[in-house]
Coordinates of C-alpha atoms in Angstrom, one line a residue:
X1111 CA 20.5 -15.3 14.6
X1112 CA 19.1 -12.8 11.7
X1113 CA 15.0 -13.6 11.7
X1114 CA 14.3 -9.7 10.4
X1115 CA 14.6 -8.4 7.2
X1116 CA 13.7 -4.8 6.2
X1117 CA 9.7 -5.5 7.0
X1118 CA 10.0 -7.8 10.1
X1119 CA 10.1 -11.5 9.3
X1120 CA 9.2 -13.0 6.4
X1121 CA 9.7 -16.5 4.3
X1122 CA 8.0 -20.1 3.6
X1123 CA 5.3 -21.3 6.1
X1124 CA 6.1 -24.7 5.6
X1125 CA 10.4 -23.9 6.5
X1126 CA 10.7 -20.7 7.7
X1127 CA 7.5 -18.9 9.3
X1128 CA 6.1 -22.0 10.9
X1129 CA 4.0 -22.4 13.9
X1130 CA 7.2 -23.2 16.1
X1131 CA 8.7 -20.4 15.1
X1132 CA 5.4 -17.9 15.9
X1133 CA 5.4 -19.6 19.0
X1134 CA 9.2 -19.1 20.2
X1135 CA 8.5 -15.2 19.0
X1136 CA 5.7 -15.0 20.8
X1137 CA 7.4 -15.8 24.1
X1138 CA 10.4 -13.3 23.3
X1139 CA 8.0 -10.7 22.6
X1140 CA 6.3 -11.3 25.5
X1141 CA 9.3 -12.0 27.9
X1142 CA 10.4 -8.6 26.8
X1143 CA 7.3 -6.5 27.1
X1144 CA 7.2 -7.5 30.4
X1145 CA 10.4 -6.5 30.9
X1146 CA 10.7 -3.5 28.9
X1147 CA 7.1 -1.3 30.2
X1148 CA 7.3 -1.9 34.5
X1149 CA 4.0 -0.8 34.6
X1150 CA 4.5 2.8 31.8
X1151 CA 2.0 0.8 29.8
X1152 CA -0.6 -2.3 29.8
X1153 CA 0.9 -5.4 29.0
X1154 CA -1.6 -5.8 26.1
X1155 CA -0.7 -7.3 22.7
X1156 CA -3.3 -6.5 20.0
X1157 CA -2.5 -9.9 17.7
X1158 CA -4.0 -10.0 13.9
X1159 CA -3.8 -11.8 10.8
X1160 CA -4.0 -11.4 7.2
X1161 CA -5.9 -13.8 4.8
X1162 CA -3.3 -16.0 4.2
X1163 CA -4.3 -19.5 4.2
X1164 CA -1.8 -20.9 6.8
X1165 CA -2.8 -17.6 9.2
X1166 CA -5.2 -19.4 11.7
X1167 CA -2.8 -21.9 12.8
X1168 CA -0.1 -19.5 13.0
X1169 CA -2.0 -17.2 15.1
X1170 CA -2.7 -19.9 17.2
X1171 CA 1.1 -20.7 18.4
X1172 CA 1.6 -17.0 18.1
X1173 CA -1.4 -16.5 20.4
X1174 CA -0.1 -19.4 23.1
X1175 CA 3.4 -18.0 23.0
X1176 CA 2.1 -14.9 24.3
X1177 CA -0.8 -16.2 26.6
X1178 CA 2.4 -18.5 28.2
X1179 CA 4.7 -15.7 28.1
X1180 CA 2.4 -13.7 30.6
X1181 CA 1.1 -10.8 28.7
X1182 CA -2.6 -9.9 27.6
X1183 CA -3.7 -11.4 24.1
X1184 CA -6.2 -9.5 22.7
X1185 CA -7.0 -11.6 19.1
X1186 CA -8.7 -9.0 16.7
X1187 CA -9.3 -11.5 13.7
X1188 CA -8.5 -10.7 10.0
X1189 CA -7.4 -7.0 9.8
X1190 CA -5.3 -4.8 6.9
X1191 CA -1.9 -4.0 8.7
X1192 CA -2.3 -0.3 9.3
X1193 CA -5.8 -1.2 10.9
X1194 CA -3.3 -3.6 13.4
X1195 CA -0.9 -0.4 13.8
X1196 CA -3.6 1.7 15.2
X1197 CA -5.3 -0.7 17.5
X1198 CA -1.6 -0.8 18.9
X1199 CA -1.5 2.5 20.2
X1200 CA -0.8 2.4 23.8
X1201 CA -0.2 -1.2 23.9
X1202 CA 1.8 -3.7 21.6
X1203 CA 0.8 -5.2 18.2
X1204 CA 1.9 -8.5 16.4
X1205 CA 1.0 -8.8 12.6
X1206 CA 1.0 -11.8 10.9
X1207 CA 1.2 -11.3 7.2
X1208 CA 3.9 -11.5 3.9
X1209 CA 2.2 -8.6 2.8
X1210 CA 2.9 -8.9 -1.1
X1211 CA 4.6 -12.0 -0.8
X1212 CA 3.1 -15.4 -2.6
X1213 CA 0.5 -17.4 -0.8
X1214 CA 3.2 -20.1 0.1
X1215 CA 4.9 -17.6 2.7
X1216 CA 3.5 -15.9 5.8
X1217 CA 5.3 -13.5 8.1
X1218 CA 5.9 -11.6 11.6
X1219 CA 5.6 -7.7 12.6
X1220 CA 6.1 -6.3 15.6
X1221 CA 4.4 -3.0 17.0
X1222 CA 4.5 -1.2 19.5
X1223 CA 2.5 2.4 20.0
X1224 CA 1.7 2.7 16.5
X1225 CA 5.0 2.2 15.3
X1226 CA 6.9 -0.8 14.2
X1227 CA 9.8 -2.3 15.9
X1228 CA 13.1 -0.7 15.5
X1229 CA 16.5 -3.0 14.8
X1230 CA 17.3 -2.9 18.7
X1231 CA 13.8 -4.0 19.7
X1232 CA 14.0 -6.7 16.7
X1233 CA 17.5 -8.1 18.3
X1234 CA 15.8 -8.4 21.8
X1235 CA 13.5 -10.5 20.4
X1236 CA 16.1 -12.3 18.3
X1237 CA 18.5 -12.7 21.6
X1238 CA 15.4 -14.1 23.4
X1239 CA 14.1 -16.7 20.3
X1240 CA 18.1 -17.8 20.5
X1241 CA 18.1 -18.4 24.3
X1242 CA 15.1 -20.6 24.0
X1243 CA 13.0 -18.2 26.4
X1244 CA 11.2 -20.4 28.9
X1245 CA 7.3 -19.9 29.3
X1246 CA 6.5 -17.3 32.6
X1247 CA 5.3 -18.9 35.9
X1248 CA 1.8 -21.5 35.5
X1249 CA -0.2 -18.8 37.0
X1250 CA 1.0 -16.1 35.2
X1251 CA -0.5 -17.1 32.0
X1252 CA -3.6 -15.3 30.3
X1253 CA -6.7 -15.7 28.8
X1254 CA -6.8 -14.5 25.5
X1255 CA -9.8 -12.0 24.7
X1256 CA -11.4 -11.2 21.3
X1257 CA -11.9 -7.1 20.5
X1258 CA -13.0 -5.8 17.5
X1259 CA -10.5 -2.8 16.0
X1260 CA -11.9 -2.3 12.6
X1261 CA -14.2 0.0 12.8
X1262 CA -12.5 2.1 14.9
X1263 CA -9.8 2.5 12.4
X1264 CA -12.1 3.4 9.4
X1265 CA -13.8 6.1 11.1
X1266 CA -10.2 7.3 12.3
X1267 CA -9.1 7.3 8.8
X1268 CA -12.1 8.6 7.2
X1269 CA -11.6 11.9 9.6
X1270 CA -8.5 11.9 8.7
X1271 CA -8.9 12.6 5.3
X1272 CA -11.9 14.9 5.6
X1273 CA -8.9 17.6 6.4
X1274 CA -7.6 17.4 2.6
X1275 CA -9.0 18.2 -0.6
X1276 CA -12.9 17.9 -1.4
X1277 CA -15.7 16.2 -0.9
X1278 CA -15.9 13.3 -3.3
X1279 CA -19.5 13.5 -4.5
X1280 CA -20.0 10.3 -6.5
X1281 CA -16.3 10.6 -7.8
X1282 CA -16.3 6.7 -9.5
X1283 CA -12.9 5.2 -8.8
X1284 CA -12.2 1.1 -9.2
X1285 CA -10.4 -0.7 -6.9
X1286 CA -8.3 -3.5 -6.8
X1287 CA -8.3 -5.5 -3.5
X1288 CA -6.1 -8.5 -4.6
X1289 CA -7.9 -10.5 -2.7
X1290 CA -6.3 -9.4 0.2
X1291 CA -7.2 -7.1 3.3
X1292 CA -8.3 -4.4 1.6
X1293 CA -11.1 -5.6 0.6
X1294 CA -13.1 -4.5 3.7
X1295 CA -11.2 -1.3 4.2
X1296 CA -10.7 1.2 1.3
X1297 CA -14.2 0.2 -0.3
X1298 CA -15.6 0.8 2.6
X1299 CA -13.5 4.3 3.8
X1300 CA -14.1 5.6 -0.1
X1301 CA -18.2 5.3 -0.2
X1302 CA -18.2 6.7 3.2
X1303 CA -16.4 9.3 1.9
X1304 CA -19.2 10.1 -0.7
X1305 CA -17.3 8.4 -3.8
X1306 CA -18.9 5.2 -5.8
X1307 CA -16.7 2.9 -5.8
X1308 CA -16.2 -0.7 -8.4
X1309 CA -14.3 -3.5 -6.9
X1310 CA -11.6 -6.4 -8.4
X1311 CA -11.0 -8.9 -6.7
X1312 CA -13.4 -8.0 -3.8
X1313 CA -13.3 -11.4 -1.7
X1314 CA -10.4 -12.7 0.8
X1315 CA -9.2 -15.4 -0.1
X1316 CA -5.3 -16.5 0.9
X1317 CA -4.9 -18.4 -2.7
X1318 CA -4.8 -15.1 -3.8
X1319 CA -6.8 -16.3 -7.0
X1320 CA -7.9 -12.5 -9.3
X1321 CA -3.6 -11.9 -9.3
X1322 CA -0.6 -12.1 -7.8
X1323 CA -0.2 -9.9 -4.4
X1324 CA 2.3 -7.5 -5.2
X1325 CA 0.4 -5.0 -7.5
X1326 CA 2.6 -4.0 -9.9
X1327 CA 1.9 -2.8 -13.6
X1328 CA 1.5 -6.3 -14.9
X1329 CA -0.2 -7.8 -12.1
X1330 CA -2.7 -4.8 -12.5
X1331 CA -3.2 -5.6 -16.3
X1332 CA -7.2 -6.2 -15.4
X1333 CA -7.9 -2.9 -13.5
X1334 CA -5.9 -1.4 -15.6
X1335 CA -7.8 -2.4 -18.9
X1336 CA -11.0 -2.0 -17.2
X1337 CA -10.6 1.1 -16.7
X1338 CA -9.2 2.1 -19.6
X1339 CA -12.4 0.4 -21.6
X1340 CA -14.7 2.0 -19.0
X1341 CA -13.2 5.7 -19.9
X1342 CA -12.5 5.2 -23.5
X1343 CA -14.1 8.0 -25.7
X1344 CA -16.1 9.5 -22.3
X1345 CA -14.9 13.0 -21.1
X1346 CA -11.8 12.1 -18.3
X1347 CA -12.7 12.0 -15.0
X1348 CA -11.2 13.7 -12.0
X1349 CA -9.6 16.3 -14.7
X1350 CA -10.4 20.0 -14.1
X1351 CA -13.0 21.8 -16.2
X1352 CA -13.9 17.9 -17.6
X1353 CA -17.3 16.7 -16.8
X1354 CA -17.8 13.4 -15.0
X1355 CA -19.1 11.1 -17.0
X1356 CA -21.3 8.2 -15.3
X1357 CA -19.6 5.3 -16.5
X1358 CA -16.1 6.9 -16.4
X1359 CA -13.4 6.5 -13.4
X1360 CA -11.4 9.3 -11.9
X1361 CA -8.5 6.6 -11.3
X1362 CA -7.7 3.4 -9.9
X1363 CA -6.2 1.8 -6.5
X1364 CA -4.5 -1.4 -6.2
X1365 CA -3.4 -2.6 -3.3
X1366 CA -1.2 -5.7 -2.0
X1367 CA -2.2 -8.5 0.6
X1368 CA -2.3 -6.8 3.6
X1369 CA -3.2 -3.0 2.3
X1370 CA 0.3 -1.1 3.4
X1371 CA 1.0 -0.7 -0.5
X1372 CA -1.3 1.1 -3.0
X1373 CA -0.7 1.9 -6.6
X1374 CA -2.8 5.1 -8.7
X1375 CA -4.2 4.3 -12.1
X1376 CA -4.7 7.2 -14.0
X1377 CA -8.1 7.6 -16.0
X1378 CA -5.7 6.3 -19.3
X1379 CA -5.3 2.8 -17.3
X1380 CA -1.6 3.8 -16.9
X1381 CA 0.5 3.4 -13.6
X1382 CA 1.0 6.8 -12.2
X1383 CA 4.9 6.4 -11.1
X1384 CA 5.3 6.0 -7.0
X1385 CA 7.5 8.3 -6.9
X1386 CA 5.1 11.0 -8.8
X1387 CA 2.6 9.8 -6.1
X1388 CA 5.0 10.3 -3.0
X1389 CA 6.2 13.7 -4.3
X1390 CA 2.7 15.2 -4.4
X1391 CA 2.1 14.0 -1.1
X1392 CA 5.1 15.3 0.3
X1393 CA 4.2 18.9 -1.5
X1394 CA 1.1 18.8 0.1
X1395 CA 1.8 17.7 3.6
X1396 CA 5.2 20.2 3.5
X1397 CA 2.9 23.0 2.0
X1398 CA 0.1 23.2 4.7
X1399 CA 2.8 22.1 7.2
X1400 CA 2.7 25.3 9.8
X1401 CA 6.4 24.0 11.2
X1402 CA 9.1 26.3 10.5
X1403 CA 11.8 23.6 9.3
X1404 CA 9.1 20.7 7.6
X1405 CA 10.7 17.4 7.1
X1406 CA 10.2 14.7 4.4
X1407 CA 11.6 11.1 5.3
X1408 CA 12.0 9.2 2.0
X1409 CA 14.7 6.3 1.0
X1410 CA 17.8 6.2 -1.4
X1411 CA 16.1 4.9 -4.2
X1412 CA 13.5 7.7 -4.2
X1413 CA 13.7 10.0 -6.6
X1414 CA 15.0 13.4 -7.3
X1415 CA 11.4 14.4 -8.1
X1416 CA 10.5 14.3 -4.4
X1417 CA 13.4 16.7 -3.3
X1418 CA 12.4 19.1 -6.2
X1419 CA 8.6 19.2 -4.6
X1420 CA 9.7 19.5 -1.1
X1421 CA 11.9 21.9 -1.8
X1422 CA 9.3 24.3 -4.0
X1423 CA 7.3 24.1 -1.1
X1424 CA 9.7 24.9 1.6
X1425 CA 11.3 22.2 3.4
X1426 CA 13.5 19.7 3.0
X1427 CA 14.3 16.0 2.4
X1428 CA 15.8 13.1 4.9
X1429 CA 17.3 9.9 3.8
X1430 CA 17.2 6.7 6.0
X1431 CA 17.4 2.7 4.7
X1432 CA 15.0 1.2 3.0
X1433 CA 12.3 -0.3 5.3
X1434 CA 13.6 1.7 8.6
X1435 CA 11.3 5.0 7.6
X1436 CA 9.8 4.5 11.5
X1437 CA 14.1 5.4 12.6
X1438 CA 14.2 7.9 10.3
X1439 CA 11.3 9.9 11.8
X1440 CA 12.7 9.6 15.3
X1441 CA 16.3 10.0 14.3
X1442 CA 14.9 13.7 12.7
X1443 CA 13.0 14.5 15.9
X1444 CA 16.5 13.4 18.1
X1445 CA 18.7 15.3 16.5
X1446 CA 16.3 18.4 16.7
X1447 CA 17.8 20.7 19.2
X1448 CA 15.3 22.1 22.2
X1449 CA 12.6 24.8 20.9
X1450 CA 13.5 23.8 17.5
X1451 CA 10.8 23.8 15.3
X1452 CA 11.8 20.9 13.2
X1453 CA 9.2 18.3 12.5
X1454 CA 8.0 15.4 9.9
X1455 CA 5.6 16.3 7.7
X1456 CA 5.4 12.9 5.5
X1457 CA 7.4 10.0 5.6
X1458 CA 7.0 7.3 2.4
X1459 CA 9.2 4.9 0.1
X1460 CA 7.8 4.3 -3.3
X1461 CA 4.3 2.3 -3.0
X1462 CA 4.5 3.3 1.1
X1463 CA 3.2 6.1 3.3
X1464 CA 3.6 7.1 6.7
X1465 CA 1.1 9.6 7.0
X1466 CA 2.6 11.2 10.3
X1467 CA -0.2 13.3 11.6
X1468 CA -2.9 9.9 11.6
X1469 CA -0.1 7.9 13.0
X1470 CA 3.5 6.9 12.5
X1471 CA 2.7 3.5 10.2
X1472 CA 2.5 2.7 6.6
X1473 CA -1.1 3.0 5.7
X1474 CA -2.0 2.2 2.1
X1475 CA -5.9 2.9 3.2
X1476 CA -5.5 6.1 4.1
X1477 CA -3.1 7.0 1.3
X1478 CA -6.6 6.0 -1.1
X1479 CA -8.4 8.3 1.4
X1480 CA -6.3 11.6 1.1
X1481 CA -5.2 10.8 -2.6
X1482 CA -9.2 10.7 -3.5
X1483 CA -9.8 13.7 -1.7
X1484 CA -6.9 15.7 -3.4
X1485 CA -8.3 14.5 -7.1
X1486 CA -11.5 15.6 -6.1
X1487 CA -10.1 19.1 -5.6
X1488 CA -7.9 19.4 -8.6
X1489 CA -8.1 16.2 -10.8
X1490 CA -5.0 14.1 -11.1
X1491 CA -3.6 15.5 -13.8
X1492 CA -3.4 18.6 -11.8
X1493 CA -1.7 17.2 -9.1
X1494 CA 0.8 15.5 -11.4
X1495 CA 1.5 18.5 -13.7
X1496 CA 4.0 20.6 -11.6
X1497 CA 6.1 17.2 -11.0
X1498 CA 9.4 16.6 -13.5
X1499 CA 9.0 13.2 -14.6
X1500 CA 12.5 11.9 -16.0
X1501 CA 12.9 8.5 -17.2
X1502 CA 13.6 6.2 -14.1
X1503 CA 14.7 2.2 -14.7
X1504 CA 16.0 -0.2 -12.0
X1505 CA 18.3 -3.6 -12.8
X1506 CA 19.5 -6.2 -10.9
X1507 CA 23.0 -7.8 -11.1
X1508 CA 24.2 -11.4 -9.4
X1509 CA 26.4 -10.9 -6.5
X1510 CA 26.4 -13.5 -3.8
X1511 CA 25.3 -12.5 -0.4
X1512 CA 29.3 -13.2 1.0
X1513 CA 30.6 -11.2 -2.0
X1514 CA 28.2 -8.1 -1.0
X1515 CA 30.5 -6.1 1.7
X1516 CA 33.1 -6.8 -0.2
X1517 CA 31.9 -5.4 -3.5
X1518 CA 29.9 -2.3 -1.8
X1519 CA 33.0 -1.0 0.4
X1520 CA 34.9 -1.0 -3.5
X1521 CA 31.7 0.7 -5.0
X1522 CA 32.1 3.4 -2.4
X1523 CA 35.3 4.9 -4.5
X1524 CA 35.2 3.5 -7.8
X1525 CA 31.8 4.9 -8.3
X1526 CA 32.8 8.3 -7.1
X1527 CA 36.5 8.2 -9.2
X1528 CA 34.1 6.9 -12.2
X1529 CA 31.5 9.8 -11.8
X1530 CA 33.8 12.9 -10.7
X1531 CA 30.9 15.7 -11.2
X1532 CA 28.3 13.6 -8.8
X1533 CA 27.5 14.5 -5.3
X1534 CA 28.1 11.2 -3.3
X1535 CA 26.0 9.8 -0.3
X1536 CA 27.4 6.5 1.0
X1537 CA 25.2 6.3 4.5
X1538 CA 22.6 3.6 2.4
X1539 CA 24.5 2.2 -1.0
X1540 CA 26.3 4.2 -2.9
X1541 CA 24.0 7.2 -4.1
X1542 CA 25.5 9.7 -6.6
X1543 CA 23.5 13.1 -7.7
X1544 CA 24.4 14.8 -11.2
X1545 CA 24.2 18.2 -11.8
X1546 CA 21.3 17.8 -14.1
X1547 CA 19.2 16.6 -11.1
X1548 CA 20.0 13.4 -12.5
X1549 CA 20.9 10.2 -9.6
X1550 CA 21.6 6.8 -9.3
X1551 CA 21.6 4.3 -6.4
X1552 CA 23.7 1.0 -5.8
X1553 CA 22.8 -0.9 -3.2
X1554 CA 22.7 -4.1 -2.6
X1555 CA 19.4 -6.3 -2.2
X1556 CA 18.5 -7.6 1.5
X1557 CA 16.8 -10.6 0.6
X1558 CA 17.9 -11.4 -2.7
X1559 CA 21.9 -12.4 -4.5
X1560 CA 21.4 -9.1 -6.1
X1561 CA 23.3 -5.5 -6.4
X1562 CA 20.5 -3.1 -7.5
X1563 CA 21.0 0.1 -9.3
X1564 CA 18.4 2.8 -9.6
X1565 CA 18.4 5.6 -12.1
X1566 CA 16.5 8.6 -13.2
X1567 CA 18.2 11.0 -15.8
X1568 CA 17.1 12.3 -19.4
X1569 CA 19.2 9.4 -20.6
X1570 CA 18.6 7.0 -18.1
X1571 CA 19.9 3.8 -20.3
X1572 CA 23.0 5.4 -21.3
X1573 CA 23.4 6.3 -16.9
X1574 CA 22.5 2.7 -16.2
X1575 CA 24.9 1.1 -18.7
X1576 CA 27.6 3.1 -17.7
X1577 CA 27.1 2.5 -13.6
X1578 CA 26.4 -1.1 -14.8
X1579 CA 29.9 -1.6 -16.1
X1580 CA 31.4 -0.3 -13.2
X1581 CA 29.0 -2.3 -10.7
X1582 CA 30.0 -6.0 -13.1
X1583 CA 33.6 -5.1 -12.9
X1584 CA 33.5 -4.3 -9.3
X1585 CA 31.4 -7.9 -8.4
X1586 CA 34.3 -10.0 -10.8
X1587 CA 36.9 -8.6 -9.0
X1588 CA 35.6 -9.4 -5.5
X1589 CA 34.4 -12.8 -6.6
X1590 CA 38.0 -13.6 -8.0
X1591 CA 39.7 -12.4 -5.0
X1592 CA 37.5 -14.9 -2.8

């Protein structure tokens, strides 16, 4: 049975992520808390939701599944993910959102201690959800309790960020809440934080009506022309030695449904590329880091940007799989050897940050917090200026899921033989690195009938066309031999 994907479980409400399902998860989460803590820990689950339409009834087999499987349900209501990953500290945490996904789906994360489930955790639970794992003993089952976790999380993250950068001061930035569960988060963090803040999109609502959840350049087309119109022919906000102007924005922030992603629009109404986002983080965090061997977790289809900053700064970059950045912090901290001072810094994939000294989730709400902070020290621009922005595309091509081993285990010399000058990574795709700083990825997609190939070179069409042909010939092959 394979009911995780790289971000815990996901799919349709009406097939996949139904209320039988919540309910069998529940129990298997349960079952194996009980089993797992022997009394190191409560045997608490903190239990959320997003604002997804088909949430409440979820989170009502979800919350019965636990309550029968014998553990404390504590139901905290309608929170932003990261908010769920803090009230989990010291206890366990079960999400229920799709994050970006379309209204149609809803979807299953796992916590515990701040941190999401790692793969043997998530085939526990999948071994228990297979074995039909009975309900506990009549009178072991619980009450469920209601807390309140939100504000306890804003004020964390709010004192989190007063450690970076400036004081905002009125800084104007516009915000983009989708709809979704940021709406009552990063509005809220950002005028505490002294900025005056415009939102889009402002009000829950799991129809997700303003745009679509995933905030992406196109989806973003509104904030992204509002702000443009609002700045057009003012002095540019945020920018060093410019004046504010009182109907100007410093930037934007969009974020998806459950607030774990966030996007930076600069004062142009133009995307500011994730990676340019993660690799001034990651200079930052590695700069006033005071460990002697400071760590940066990324993925493979991060850029060479990030590796370039980390490295100005002193420390050095870690690769793990997509969606498995909580593994790659403690696979840094096991191999560490006694005394050593080795120690993560920053851990992020494009859109996605683990800030690691808050806590060890992905928190798009404190991204907006430290981010405004750092363009209230230095403006934007400033941030972005020392970063090497090389042209970076991404395509997709058909493979069917059975043909995927097949075709990457080829990729893993033809690619190499093809590109004799690249330094070659195999641990996560195929990952090549050119001389030129130049790089390109081939992995294949987890949840899609895709390969994908990521590159970022000076002449990043003429890279991509030439690891395309390779990749097409590669797929025919395997798909003939089958």
């Amino acid at each position: 049975m394979d009911l995780f994907g790289t971000a815990g479980i996901r799919g349709s409400a009406e097939t996949r992520v139904t209320p039988e399902l919540a309910l069998a998860v529940g129990r298997a989460v349960a079952a194996e808390v009980r089993a797992a803590e022997e009394g190191t820990r409560p045997d608490e689950v903190v239990l959320a939701r997003d604002g997804r339409v088909t949430g409440p009834a979820i989170a009502a087999a979800m919350e019965s599944g636990l309550a029968s499987g014998g553990v404390r349900v504590l139901r905290a209501g309608r929170l932003p993910t990261p908010a769920l990953a803090h009230a989990s500290q010291g206890r366990y945490g079960v999400m229920l959102t799709a994050s970006h996904n379309p209204p149609t789906d809803n979807g299953i994360k796992l916590f515990r201690d701040g941190s999401e489930f790692d793969r043997e955790a998530e085939r526990a639970v999948e071994e228990r959800v297979a074995g039909e794992e009975p309900p506990a003993a009549w009178d072991e089952w619980t009450e469920t309790e209601r807390v309140d976790t939100l504000d306890g999380y804003l004020d964390a993250v709010r004192a989190y960020a007063e450690g970076f950068g400036d004081d905002l001061d009125g800084l104007r930035i516009a915000v983009d809440c989708g709809n979704g569960m940021s709406a009552p988060a990063t509005p809220t963090v950002l005028r505490e934080l002294g900025a005056e803040v415009v939102t889009l999109n402002g009000n829950i609502d799991g129809h997700f009506p303003g745009r679509g959840s995933k905030p992406t350049p196109e989806s973003l087309r509104d904030l992204r022309a509002f702000i443009a119109d609002a700045n057009e022919g003012v002095a540019a906000p945020g920018r060093p030695g410019a004046e504010i102007d009182a109907e100007g924005f410093a930037f934007g922030i969009g974020h998806d449904g459950d607030s774990d992603r966030i996007v930076i629009i600069d004062a142009d109404g133009d995307v500011v590329h994730e990676d340019t986002v993660l690799a001034l983080l990651a200079e930052r965090y590695t700069r006033e880091s005071d460990a002697a061997d400071p760590v940066v977790v990324t993925t493979p289809n991060a850029s060479g940007r990030i590796d370039e900053r980390v490295r100005e700064a002193g420390g050095r970059v870690e690769r793990v799989r997509l969606g498995a950045l909580h593994e790659g912090i403690a696979a840094v901290r096991a191999e560490s050897a006694p005394g050593d001072d080795t120690r993560v810094v920053f851990a992020a994939e494009p859109w996605k940050h683990i800030h690691v000294g808050f806590g060890e989730w992905i928190d798009g709400v404190a991204s907006a917090a430290v981010i405004a902070r750092l363009v209230a020290e230095s403006g934007l621009d400033a941030l972005r200026e020392p970063i090497t922005e090389r042209p970076y595309r991404k395509v997709s091509i058909d493979c069917p899921d059975e043909a995927k081993p097949g075709v990457m285990d080829r990729l893993g010399s033809t690619l190499p033989d093809a590109f004799p000058d690249a330094t070659v990574d195999t641990d996560h795709g195929v990952r090549l690195e050119f001389p030129d700083a130049s790089w390109t990825l081939v992995r294949p997609s987890g949840t899609e009938p895709y390969v994908r190939i990521y590159a970022e070179s000076d002449e990043v069409d003429e890279l991509i066309a030439d690891v395309e042909a390779v990749v097409e010939d590669v797929v025919a092959a395997v798909a003939d031999a089958e």
